[in-house]
Amino acid sequence: MTEPSIFTRILNGEIPAEIIGETDRVFAVRDIAPQAPVHLLVIPKTAEYRDVTELASGDPELLADIVSFARELAAQHTDDGDFRLVFNTGANAGQTVFHVHAHVLAGGLTEKSVGA
Ligand code: AMP
């Protein structure tokens, strides 16, 4: 059996982190190493999907839930509701946690701050 992901450990209260919002299927935390003034992570409670491509084919409704929760969070955490949604997919693209998650980035974004 594989080790629980860092996000599963946060969800289970094994690693301290403030859960800033949740639904029955997803939850959100502030990224510990923010790359933008607003940098949140939206994470499915299930660790079943490693990345967004698996999620899109396995449970498109859950992917839609992530997008819709990202929109709600951006409305709460920004003045204008605008945000960038990033799914790093694969180690060579910067993915370090293989429990699918969306980066919600907003505020003072430049082209250089694209790497989440
Ligand atoms: P990725 O590199 O796309 O897999 O994203 C993983 C993200 O998780 C990185 O941006 C990390 O900064 C973030 N991260 C790692 N550990 C924690 C933690 N304990 N609390 C919040 N964010 C974390």
Coordinates of C-alpha atoms and ligand atoms in Angstrom, one line a residue:
M1 CA 0.0 0.0 0.0
T2 CA 1.3 3.5 -0.8
E3 CA 1.8 6.2 1.8
P4 CA -1.1 8.6 2.2
S5 CA -0.5 11.8 0.3
I6 CA 0.4 15.0 2.2
F7 CA -3.1 16.3 1.3
T8 CA -4.8 13.2 2.8
R9 CA -2.7 13.7 5.9
I10 CA -3.9 17.4 6.1
L11 CA -7.5 16.3 5.6
N12 CA -7.1 13.7 8.4
G13 CA -5.6 16.3 10.8
E14 CA -2.2 14.6 10.8
I15 CA -0.4 17.7 9.4
P16 CA -1.4 21.1 10.7
A17 CA -3.0 23.3 8.0
E18 CA -5.9 25.6 8.0
I19 CA -8.7 24.2 5.8
I20 CA -10.2 27.5 4.4
G21 CA -13.2 25.9 2.9
E22 CA -14.8 22.6 2.0
T23 CA -17.7 20.8 0.4
D24 CA -18.6 17.2 0.6
R25 CA -16.1 16.3 -2.1
V26 CA -13.3 18.9 -2.1
F27 CA -11.4 21.1 0.4
A28 CA -9.0 24.1 0.1
V29 CA -5.9 25.2 1.9
R30 CA -3.4 28.1 1.4
D31 CA -0.3 27.0 -0.4
I32 CA 2.6 26.8 2.1
A33 CA 4.9 28.4 -0.5
P34 CA 2.8 31.0 -2.3
Q35 CA 3.7 32.0 -5.8
A36 CA 1.2 34.9 -5.9
P37 CA -0.6 37.1 -3.5
V38 CA -3.5 34.7 -3.5
H39 CA -2.4 31.1 -3.8
L40 CA -4.9 28.5 -2.8
L41 CA -5.1 24.7 -3.5
V42 CA -8.4 23.0 -4.2
I43 CA -8.1 19.3 -3.5
P44 CA -10.5 16.4 -3.9
K45 CA -11.0 14.5 -0.6
T46 CA -10.4 11.3 -2.5
A47 CA -6.8 10.5 -3.4
E48 CA -7.9 8.2 -6.1
Y49 CA -6.7 10.4 -9.0
R50 CA -3.0 11.3 -9.5
D51 CA -3.5 14.1 -11.9
V52 CA -6.0 16.1 -13.8
T53 CA -6.0 13.8 -16.8
E54 CA -7.0 10.8 -14.7
L55 CA -9.6 12.9 -12.9
A56 CA -11.1 14.2 -16.2
S57 CA -11.6 10.6 -17.5
G58 CA -12.5 9.0 -14.2
D59 CA -14.8 11.6 -12.6
P60 CA -15.5 14.7 -14.8
E61 CA -18.1 15.9 -12.3
L62 CA -15.5 16.1 -9.5
L63 CA -13.3 18.1 -11.9
A64 CA -16.3 20.5 -12.4
D65 CA -16.7 20.7 -8.6
I66 CA -13.0 21.8 -8.3
V67 CA -13.5 24.5 -10.9
S68 CA -16.7 25.7 -9.3
F69 CA -15.2 25.8 -5.8
A70 CA -12.1 27.6 -7.2
R71 CA -14.5 30.3 -8.6
E72 CA -16.2 30.6 -5.2
L73 CA -12.8 31.0 -3.4
A74 CA -11.6 33.5 -5.9
A75 CA -14.8 35.6 -5.3
Q76 CA -14.0 35.5 -1.6
H77 CA -10.3 36.2 -1.8
T78 CA -10.0 38.7 -4.6
D79 CA -11.5 42.1 -5.4
D80 CA -12.5 41.1 -8.9
G81 CA -13.0 37.4 -8.8
D82 CA -10.4 36.8 -11.5
F83 CA -8.0 33.9 -11.1
R84 CA -5.7 31.5 -12.8
L85 CA -6.2 27.8 -12.4
V86 CA -3.2 25.6 -12.8
F87 CA -2.9 21.8 -12.7
N88 CA 0.7 20.8 -12.8
T89 CA 0.7 17.4 -14.6
G90 CA 3.8 15.2 -14.3
A91 CA 7.1 15.7 -12.5
N92 CA 8.8 17.4 -15.4
A93 CA 6.0 20.0 -15.3
G94 CA 6.5 20.7 -11.6
Q95 CA 4.0 18.3 -10.1
T96 CA 5.3 17.2 -6.7
V97 CA 2.2 15.8 -5.0
F98 CA 0.5 13.0 -7.0
H99 CA -3.0 13.6 -5.5
V100 CA -4.7 15.8 -8.0
H101 CA -5.1 19.4 -6.9
A102 CA -5.7 22.8 -8.6
H103 CA -3.6 25.9 -7.8
V104 CA -5.9 29.0 -7.6
L105 CA -3.6 32.0 -8.3
A106 CA -4.7 35.6 -8.2
G107 CA -3.5 39.1 -7.5
G108 CA -0.5 40.8 -9.2
L109 CA 0.1 38.0 -11.6
T110 CA 2.7 38.4 -14.3
E111 CA 3.9 35.9 -16.9
K112 CA 6.8 35.1 -14.7
S113 CA 4.5 34.0 -11.8
V114 CA 2.9 31.3 -14.0
G115 CA 4.9 28.4 -12.5
A116 CA 2.9 27.3 -9.5
Ligands
AMP1 P1 2.5 20.6 -7.1 O1 3.9 21.0 -7.1 O2 1.7 21.1 -8.3 O3 2.3 19.1 -7.0 O4 1.8 21.3 -5.9 C1 2.0 20.9 -4.6 C2 1.9 22.2 -3.8 O5 1.6 21.8 -2.4 C3 3.1 23.1 -3.8 O6 2.8 24.3 -4.3 C4 3.5 23.1 -2.3 O7 4.0 24.4 -1.9 C5 2.2 22.8 -1.6 N1 2.3 22.2 -0.3 C6 3.2 21.2 0.1 N2 3.0 20.9 1.4 C7 2.0 21.8 1.9 C8 1.3 22.0 3.1 N3 1.7 21.3 4.2 N4 0.4 22.9 3.2 C9 0.0 23.6 2.1 N5 0.6 23.5 0.9 C10 1.6 22.6 0.8

